[in-house]
Amino acid sequence: MTGSSTSSAYTPEPSSPLYLQSSDVPGVSLVPVHFSGNGFGGWKCSMIVSLSARNKIAYIDGSCPKPTATSPDYKQWDCCNNMVISWITSSLSSEIAESVQYSETAESIWKQLNNRYGTINGTKVFELKGELASTYQGSLDIASYFTKLKRIWDELGVMCSSHANTCICAAKEGLQKEKEEDKVHQFLMGLNEVYVGVRSNMIMMQPLPSLDNVYNILLQDEKQRQVNPATQSATESASFNVNPPNNKPFQPQINVQGYQRQFNQRVSFDQSKSNLFCKYCKKSGHSIDKCFKLHGFPPNFKFAKGKKVAANVVMDSDFSTSECSSPNQALVPAVGSNEHSSWVPGLTKQQYSQLISLLQQSHISDSGP
């Protein structure tokens, strides 16, 4: 009995489709997403790759038929067949798996799925081509946009693969090249307008770059655009600090004849002093505690009549000398005071002297009898 049992034991070769590895267990899904009725082409390709890697593709294409019940391979074949059935049904949605659960062979399940979902459907082809025509980049990045197009191209390719494989003529290479160019044009046409420059350059290239090269060029251009905004922002911010022409600092020009209008527009030390009124001399622009007619004029005060300066232009004698931080901001004695100093940013000492002289002359005219 022992010799008989030993002689009947069957051990297939590792290269045989009848061989099962220790990692081959039932109930394992061979694809990341179960097939639920859509995208059969992609699901089919993934299943073929997984079954081929396990050396079990022969159980769905009919190249390993079922042996007779008296064959020593029968039990091992039945074990492998059931294993493949378990893998296929575990890769289907529950509804589709129930429709094929009573099939006896993996080959019959595969044929049912192909007949049901793999047949070329004119409506499905029309739907895919319509989706392809209406696909644009929009808010997608280059990688996501390309992936979306690639999925549609591959699904159309699988559905029409039977027609393409029948073509064995010499023009097949030219047809493949033309199809590649169509994909490149479809990819470029759906890009956003920011890529109009690089798109024009690629279209004018002879020969037209391959689809992969176009994708890589656009991907690099996208990465460059992600870096440029910070550079452009820094450039725009720096442009606000650029000096005037000839790199000279801005300095107001003193024009004696048009001084009153220019000074009113550019200089106003303390607008609140324009509301001051002296009760002693009955003039505006100063208070009674700073009235020259009451307290006396400075020793170096020149009595001369000149053109009046607008009342709202008042020299503020309360600025601190520490506030002058620029070498061009000269300190000038205030009108009627030897202790305090006033300053106007941007004026040179010579311009200040002219300004004070004008103010003194107009002040004499206002304070005179």
Short mmCIF file of C-alpha atoms in Angstrom, two decimals:
data_model
loop_
_atom_site.label_atom_id
_atom_site.label_comp_id
_atom_site.label_asym_id
_atom_site.label_seq_id
_atom_site.Cartn_x
_atom_site.Cartn_y
_atom_site.Cartn_z
CA MET A 1 0.00 0.00 0.00
CA THR A 2 2.81 2.40 0.84
CA GLY A 3 4.58 1.83 -2.48
CA SER A 4 1.32 2.24 -4.36
CA SER A 5 0.54 5.50 -2.57
CA THR A 6 4.04 6.84 -3.21
CA SER A 7 3.95 6.00 -6.89
CA SER A 8 0.57 7.76 -7.31
CA ALA A 9 1.77 11.04 -5.76
CA TYR A 10 2.10 13.85 -8.31
CA THR A 11 4.62 16.66 -8.15
CA PRO A 12 4.51 19.15 -11.07
CA GLU A 13 7.55 21.06 -12.21
CA PRO A 14 7.87 24.68 -10.97
CA SER A 15 7.68 25.88 -14.58
CA SER A 16 4.35 24.11 -15.13
CA PRO A 17 1.02 26.00 -14.84
CA LEU A 18 -0.05 23.20 -12.51
CA TYR A 19 2.50 24.27 -9.92
CA LEU A 20 1.26 26.24 -6.90
CA GLN A 21 3.56 28.30 -4.73
CA SER A 22 3.20 28.67 -0.98
CA SER A 23 2.10 32.31 -1.50
CA ASP A 24 -0.80 31.29 -3.78
CA VAL A 25 -3.85 31.48 -1.54
CA PRO A 26 -7.55 31.85 -2.46
CA GLY A 27 -9.63 34.99 -1.86
CA VAL A 28 -6.94 37.45 -2.97
CA SER A 29 -7.85 40.34 -5.27
CA LEU A 30 -5.31 40.75 -8.06
CA VAL A 31 -6.21 44.37 -8.81
CA PRO A 32 -6.41 47.44 -6.52
CA VAL A 33 -9.94 48.37 -7.68
CA HIS A 34 -12.71 45.82 -8.19
CA PHE A 35 -14.42 45.78 -11.57
CA SER A 36 -17.96 47.13 -11.25
CA GLY A 37 -18.98 47.46 -14.89
CA ASN A 38 -16.88 50.45 -16.03
CA GLY A 39 -13.35 50.45 -17.36
CA PHE A 40 -13.25 46.81 -18.39
CA GLY A 41 -10.23 47.34 -20.64
CA GLY A 42 -8.01 48.55 -17.83
CA TRP A 43 -9.24 45.88 -15.44
CA LYS A 44 -8.63 43.19 -18.05
CA CYS A 45 -5.06 44.33 -18.66
CA SER A 46 -4.31 44.33 -14.92
CA MET A 47 -5.73 40.82 -14.51
CA ILE A 48 -3.72 39.46 -17.44
CA VAL A 49 -0.52 40.90 -15.97
CA SER A 50 -1.20 39.43 -12.52
CA LEU A 51 -2.20 35.97 -13.83
CA SER A 52 0.76 35.88 -16.18
CA ALA A 53 3.14 36.71 -13.31
CA ARG A 54 1.74 33.68 -11.44
CA ASN A 55 2.03 31.48 -14.53
CA LYS A 56 -1.74 30.91 -14.57
CA ILE A 57 -2.68 32.68 -17.80
CA ALA A 58 -3.21 29.27 -19.43
CA TYR A 59 -6.35 28.74 -17.32
CA ILE A 60 -8.20 31.64 -18.96
CA ASP A 61 -6.99 31.45 -22.57
CA GLY A 62 -7.71 27.71 -22.95
CA SER A 63 -4.09 26.64 -23.47
CA CYS A 64 -4.29 24.33 -20.43
CA PRO A 65 -7.49 22.31 -20.96
CA LYS A 66 -9.14 20.23 -18.31
CA PRO A 67 -7.60 16.69 -18.21
CA THR A 68 -9.64 13.50 -17.97
CA ALA A 69 -10.68 12.19 -14.59
CA THR A 70 -8.19 9.28 -14.91
CA SER A 71 -5.23 11.59 -15.64
CA PRO A 72 -2.67 12.05 -12.85
CA ASP A 73 -2.87 15.80 -13.54
CA TYR A 74 -6.62 16.00 -12.88
CA LYS A 75 -6.55 16.81 -9.16
CA GLN A 76 -3.73 19.30 -9.49
CA TRP A 77 -5.43 20.98 -12.44
CA ASP A 78 -8.72 21.20 -10.54
CA CYS A 79 -6.90 22.78 -7.57
CA CYS A 80 -5.23 25.40 -9.77
CA ASN A 81 -8.47 26.10 -11.66
CA ASN A 82 -10.35 26.76 -8.44
CA MET A 83 -7.53 29.00 -7.27
CA VAL A 84 -7.83 31.14 -10.44
CA ILE A 85 -11.64 31.27 -10.09
CA SER A 86 -11.21 32.59 -6.54
CA TRP A 87 -8.78 35.27 -7.75
CA ILE A 88 -11.11 36.42 -10.53
CA THR A 89 -14.26 36.61 -8.40
CA SER A 90 -12.35 38.40 -5.64
CA SER A 91 -11.42 41.05 -8.20
CA LEU A 92 -15.06 41.68 -9.17
CA SER A 93 -17.80 43.63 -7.47
CA SER A 94 -20.24 41.55 -5.44
CA GLU A 95 -23.02 41.91 -8.04
CA ILE A 96 -20.88 40.76 -10.99
CA ALA A 97 -19.25 37.99 -8.92
CA GLU A 98 -22.67 36.55 -8.12
CA SER A 99 -23.49 36.30 -11.83
CA VAL A 100 -20.50 33.99 -12.49
CA GLN A 101 -20.20 32.13 -9.22
CA TYR A 102 -21.68 28.89 -10.63
CA SER A 103 -19.20 28.61 -13.50
CA GLU A 104 -17.00 25.50 -13.30
CA THR A 105 -13.88 26.79 -15.02
CA ALA A 106 -11.90 30.03 -14.99
CA GLU A 107 -11.95 29.97 -18.78
CA SER A 108 -15.77 30.10 -18.91
CA ILE A 109 -15.84 33.04 -16.45
CA TRP A 110 -13.31 34.92 -18.54
CA LYS A 111 -15.33 34.38 -21.71
CA GLN A 112 -18.53 35.58 -20.06
CA LEU A 113 -16.90 38.76 -18.88
CA ASN A 114 -15.39 39.45 -22.30
CA ASN A 115 -18.68 38.82 -24.10
CA ARG A 116 -20.58 40.98 -21.64
CA TYR A 117 -18.21 43.94 -21.20
CA GLY A 118 -15.40 43.56 -23.74
CA THR A 119 -17.43 43.62 -26.94
CA ILE A 120 -16.89 46.75 -29.00
CA ASN A 121 -19.84 48.97 -28.21
CA GLY A 122 -20.52 51.85 -30.58
CA THR A 123 -22.21 53.82 -27.84
CA LYS A 124 -19.25 53.36 -25.50
CA VAL A 125 -16.77 54.36 -28.18
CA PHE A 126 -18.84 57.46 -28.94
CA GLU A 127 -18.94 58.30 -25.25
CA LEU A 128 -15.18 57.95 -24.85
CA LYS A 129 -14.44 60.06 -27.93
CA GLY A 130 -16.85 62.72 -26.68
CA GLU A 131 -15.08 62.74 -23.32
CA LEU A 132 -11.75 63.01 -25.11
CA ALA A 133 -12.93 66.00 -27.17
CA SER A 134 -14.22 67.84 -24.09
CA THR A 135 -11.15 67.24 -21.93
CA TYR A 136 -9.14 70.38 -21.13
CA GLN A 137 -6.50 71.16 -18.53
CA GLY A 138 -8.55 73.70 -16.59
CA SER A 139 -7.53 73.62 -12.93
CA LEU A 140 -5.51 70.39 -13.34
CA ASP A 141 -1.74 70.30 -13.30
CA ILE A 142 0.17 68.83 -16.24
CA ALA A 143 0.52 65.36 -14.69
CA SER A 144 -3.18 65.03 -13.80
CA TYR A 145 -4.28 66.36 -17.19
CA PHE A 146 -2.02 63.90 -19.03
CA THR A 147 -3.18 60.98 -16.86
CA LYS A 148 -6.80 61.79 -17.63
CA LEU A 149 -6.12 61.77 -21.37
CA LYS A 150 -3.99 58.63 -21.15
CA ARG A 151 -6.78 56.68 -19.49
CA ILE A 152 -9.19 57.52 -22.32
CA TRP A 153 -6.61 56.71 -24.99
CA ASP A 154 -5.81 53.34 -23.42
CA GLU A 155 -9.45 52.38 -23.02
CA LEU A 156 -10.16 53.24 -26.63
CA GLY A 157 -7.06 51.33 -27.66
CA VAL A 158 -8.17 48.18 -25.84
CA MET A 159 -11.67 48.34 -27.30
CA CYS A 160 -10.32 48.70 -30.83
CA SER A 161 -7.31 46.39 -30.41
CA SER A 162 -8.89 43.57 -32.41
CA HIS A 163 -9.04 45.79 -35.50
CA ALA A 164 -5.52 47.09 -35.06
CA ASN A 165 -4.01 43.61 -34.72
CA THR A 166 -5.43 42.50 -38.06
CA CYS A 167 -3.36 45.10 -39.91
CA ILE A 168 -0.08 43.52 -40.99
CA CYS A 169 0.61 45.71 -44.00
CA ALA A 170 3.71 47.83 -44.48
CA ALA A 171 1.72 50.97 -43.69
CA LYS A 172 1.18 49.89 -40.07
CA GLU A 173 4.23 51.85 -38.88
CA GLY A 174 2.96 54.99 -40.60
CA LEU A 175 -0.48 54.55 -39.04
CA GLN A 176 1.06 54.21 -35.59
CA LYS A 177 3.08 57.39 -36.14
CA GLU A 178 -0.03 59.26 -37.27
CA LYS A 179 -1.92 58.08 -34.21
CA GLU A 180 0.93 59.28 -32.00
CA GLU A 181 0.83 62.72 -33.63
CA ASP A 182 -2.94 62.91 -33.07
CA LYS A 183 -2.39 62.30 -29.37
CA VAL A 184 0.26 65.02 -29.24
CA HIS A 185 -2.09 67.51 -30.91
CA GLN A 186 -4.96 66.58 -28.58
CA PHE A 187 -2.69 67.01 -25.58
CA LEU A 188 -1.47 70.44 -26.72
CA MET A 189 -4.90 71.75 -27.72
CA GLY A 190 -6.32 71.23 -24.24
CA LEU A 191 -3.57 73.19 -22.46
CA ASN A 192 -4.25 76.48 -20.71
CA GLU A 193 -3.32 79.76 -22.40
CA VAL A 194 -0.27 80.23 -20.19
CA TYR A 195 1.46 77.53 -22.24
CA VAL A 196 0.75 79.17 -25.59
CA GLY A 197 4.42 80.06 -26.08
CA VAL A 198 5.92 76.64 -25.43
CA ARG A 199 3.06 75.02 -27.36
CA SER A 200 3.80 77.13 -30.46
CA ASN A 201 7.48 76.23 -30.27
CA MET A 202 6.76 72.49 -30.12
CA ILE A 203 4.26 72.58 -32.98
CA MET A 204 6.86 74.22 -35.23
CA MET A 205 9.46 71.56 -34.45
CA GLN A 206 10.28 69.15 -37.28
CA PRO A 207 9.79 66.32 -36.70
CA LEU A 208 7.08 66.67 -34.08
CA PRO A 209 8.30 65.49 -30.64
CA SER A 210 6.93 62.26 -29.25
CA LEU A 211 4.13 62.30 -26.69
CA ASP A 212 6.51 61.46 -23.85
CA ASN A 213 8.94 64.24 -24.85
CA VAL A 214 6.10 66.77 -25.03
CA TYR A 215 4.94 65.71 -21.57
CA ASN A 216 8.44 66.10 -20.12
CA ILE A 217 8.92 69.56 -21.69
CA LEU A 218 5.61 70.82 -20.34
CA LEU A 219 6.33 69.34 -16.92
CA GLN A 220 9.63 71.24 -16.75
CA ASP A 221 7.92 74.43 -17.92
CA GLU A 222 5.30 74.00 -15.18
CA LYS A 223 7.99 73.60 -12.53
CA GLN A 224 9.69 76.75 -13.80
CA ARG A 225 6.42 78.69 -13.59
CA GLN A 226 6.02 77.61 -9.98
CA VAL A 227 9.39 79.24 -9.20
CA ASN A 228 8.90 82.44 -11.23
CA PRO A 229 6.04 84.02 -9.24
CA ALA A 230 8.27 84.57 -6.20
CA THR A 231 10.98 86.06 -8.41
CA GLN A 232 8.51 88.30 -10.19
CA SER A 233 7.02 89.43 -6.88
CA ALA A 234 10.45 90.32 -5.55
CA THR A 235 11.23 92.24 -8.75
CA GLU A 236 7.98 94.18 -8.52
CA SER A 237 8.62 95.00 -4.86
CA ALA A 238 12.15 96.15 -5.67
CA SER A 239 10.90 98.39 -8.46
CA PHE A 240 9.26 100.66 -5.88
CA ASN A 241 12.70 101.41 -4.39
CA VAL A 242 14.39 102.37 -7.67
CA ASN A 243 15.82 105.91 -7.69
CA PRO A 244 14.72 108.42 -10.32
CA PRO A 245 16.68 108.64 -13.63
CA ASN A 246 20.43 109.13 -13.31
CA ASN A 247 20.18 107.56 -9.82
CA LYS A 248 19.87 110.97 -8.20
CA PRO A 249 17.84 111.41 -5.00
CA PHE A 250 14.68 113.41 -5.33
CA GLN A 251 15.05 117.04 -4.35
CA PRO A 252 12.28 119.62 -4.72
CA GLN A 253 13.15 122.57 -6.91
CA ILE A 254 12.87 126.10 -5.50
CA ASN A 255 11.23 128.47 -7.95
CA VAL A 256 10.81 131.97 -6.53
CA GLN A 257 8.11 133.07 -8.94
CA GLY A 258 6.06 129.91 -8.65
CA TYR A 259 7.08 129.18 -5.10
CA GLN A 260 3.75 129.81 -3.43
CA ARG A 261 1.90 127.21 -5.53
CA GLN A 262 4.69 124.61 -5.33
CA PHE A 263 5.20 125.01 -1.60
CA ASN A 264 1.49 124.68 -0.86
CA GLN A 265 1.41 121.32 -2.66
CA ARG A 266 4.51 119.75 -1.17
CA VAL A 267 5.20 121.15 2.31
CA SER A 268 2.86 121.22 5.27
CA PHE A 269 4.54 120.86 8.61
CA ASP A 270 1.51 121.25 10.80
CA GLN A 271 -1.85 121.85 9.18
CA SER A 272 -3.37 122.50 12.62
CA LYS A 273 -1.41 125.78 12.96
CA SER A 274 -3.28 127.26 10.05
CA ASN A 275 -6.18 127.61 12.49
CA LEU A 276 -4.14 129.67 15.01
CA PHE A 277 -5.06 133.33 15.51
CA CYS A 278 -3.17 136.00 17.44
CA LYS A 279 -5.44 138.14 19.60
CA TYR A 280 -2.78 140.86 19.86
CA CYS A 281 -1.98 141.63 16.22
CA LYS A 282 -5.22 140.21 14.91
CA LYS A 283 -3.44 137.96 12.38
CA SER A 284 -3.68 134.23 11.75
CA GLY A 285 -0.88 131.65 11.56
CA HIS A 286 0.52 132.09 15.09
CA SER A 287 -0.58 132.48 18.69
CA ILE A 288 -0.11 135.42 21.04
CA ASP A 289 2.83 133.77 22.85
CA LYS A 290 4.85 133.82 19.60
CA CYS A 291 3.80 137.19 18.30
CA PHE A 292 6.82 139.23 17.16
CA LYS A 293 4.97 142.54 17.57
CA LEU A 294 4.35 141.77 21.24
CA HIS A 295 7.60 140.03 22.25
CA GLY A 296 9.98 141.67 19.78
CA PHE A 297 11.72 140.64 16.61
CA PRO A 298 14.94 138.57 16.46
CA PRO A 299 18.22 140.57 16.18
CA ASN A 300 18.96 139.35 12.63
CA PHE A 301 15.39 139.86 11.40
CA LYS A 302 15.21 141.75 8.10
CA PHE A 303 12.29 144.13 7.67
CA ALA A 304 11.24 143.94 4.04
CA LYS A 305 8.00 143.52 2.24
CA GLY A 306 7.55 140.59 -0.08
CA LYS A 307 5.02 138.31 -1.57
CA LYS A 308 2.65 136.68 0.91
CA VAL A 309 2.91 132.97 1.44
CA ALA A 310 -0.25 130.97 1.92
CA ALA A 311 -1.48 130.96 5.50
CA ASN A 312 -1.54 127.18 5.73
CA VAL A 313 2.25 126.96 5.24
CA VAL A 314 3.71 127.15 8.74
CA MET A 315 7.16 126.26 9.90
CA ASP A 316 7.02 123.91 12.86
CA SER A 317 9.65 124.72 15.44
CA ASP A 318 8.89 121.72 17.61
CA PHE A 319 10.67 119.05 15.54
CA SER A 320 13.61 117.44 17.29
CA THR A 321 17.04 117.45 15.64
CA SER A 322 17.26 113.71 16.29
CA GLU A 323 14.49 113.12 13.75
CA CYS A 324 16.74 114.07 10.87
CA SER A 325 18.17 110.74 9.74
CA SER A 326 19.32 111.52 6.19
CA PRO A 327 22.47 113.45 5.23
CA ASN A 328 20.33 115.41 2.76
CA GLN A 329 17.94 116.52 5.50
CA ALA A 330 19.61 119.72 6.66
CA LEU A 331 18.68 121.47 9.93
CA VAL A 332 17.54 125.10 9.57
CA PRO A 333 16.75 127.63 12.29
CA ALA A 334 13.06 128.20 12.69
CA VAL A 335 11.50 131.58 12.14
CA GLY A 336 11.62 133.61 15.34
CA SER A 337 13.64 131.12 17.38
CA ASN A 338 17.32 130.52 18.05
CA GLU A 339 16.88 127.45 20.20
CA HIS A 340 14.89 125.02 18.05
CA SER A 341 15.47 123.68 14.56
CA SER A 342 13.20 122.56 11.76
CA TRP A 343 13.90 120.31 8.82
CA VAL A 344 12.34 119.36 5.49
CA PRO A 345 13.34 115.97 4.06
CA GLY A 346 15.08 116.16 0.70
CA LEU A 347 16.16 119.86 0.73
CA THR A 348 19.78 120.95 0.76
CA LYS A 349 21.13 123.66 3.06
CA GLN A 350 21.19 126.18 0.22
CA GLN A 351 17.56 125.45 -0.62
CA TYR A 352 16.67 125.80 3.08
CA SER A 353 18.35 129.18 3.21
CA GLN A 354 16.30 130.36 0.25
CA LEU A 355 13.15 128.97 1.83
CA ILE A 356 13.74 130.67 5.19
CA SER A 357 14.53 133.93 3.48
CA LEU A 358 11.25 133.85 1.62
CA LEU A 359 9.32 132.95 4.76
CA GLN A 360 10.95 135.75 6.74
CA GLN A 361 10.11 138.32 4.11
CA SER A 362 6.49 137.23 3.86
CA HIS A 363 6.21 137.07 7.68
CA ILE A 364 7.40 140.66 7.99
CA SER A 365 4.77 141.68 5.55
CA ASP A 366 2.09 139.87 7.59
CA SER A 367 3.30 141.24 10.96
CA GLY A 368 4.05 144.77 9.80
CA PRO A 369 2.02 147.79 10.81
#
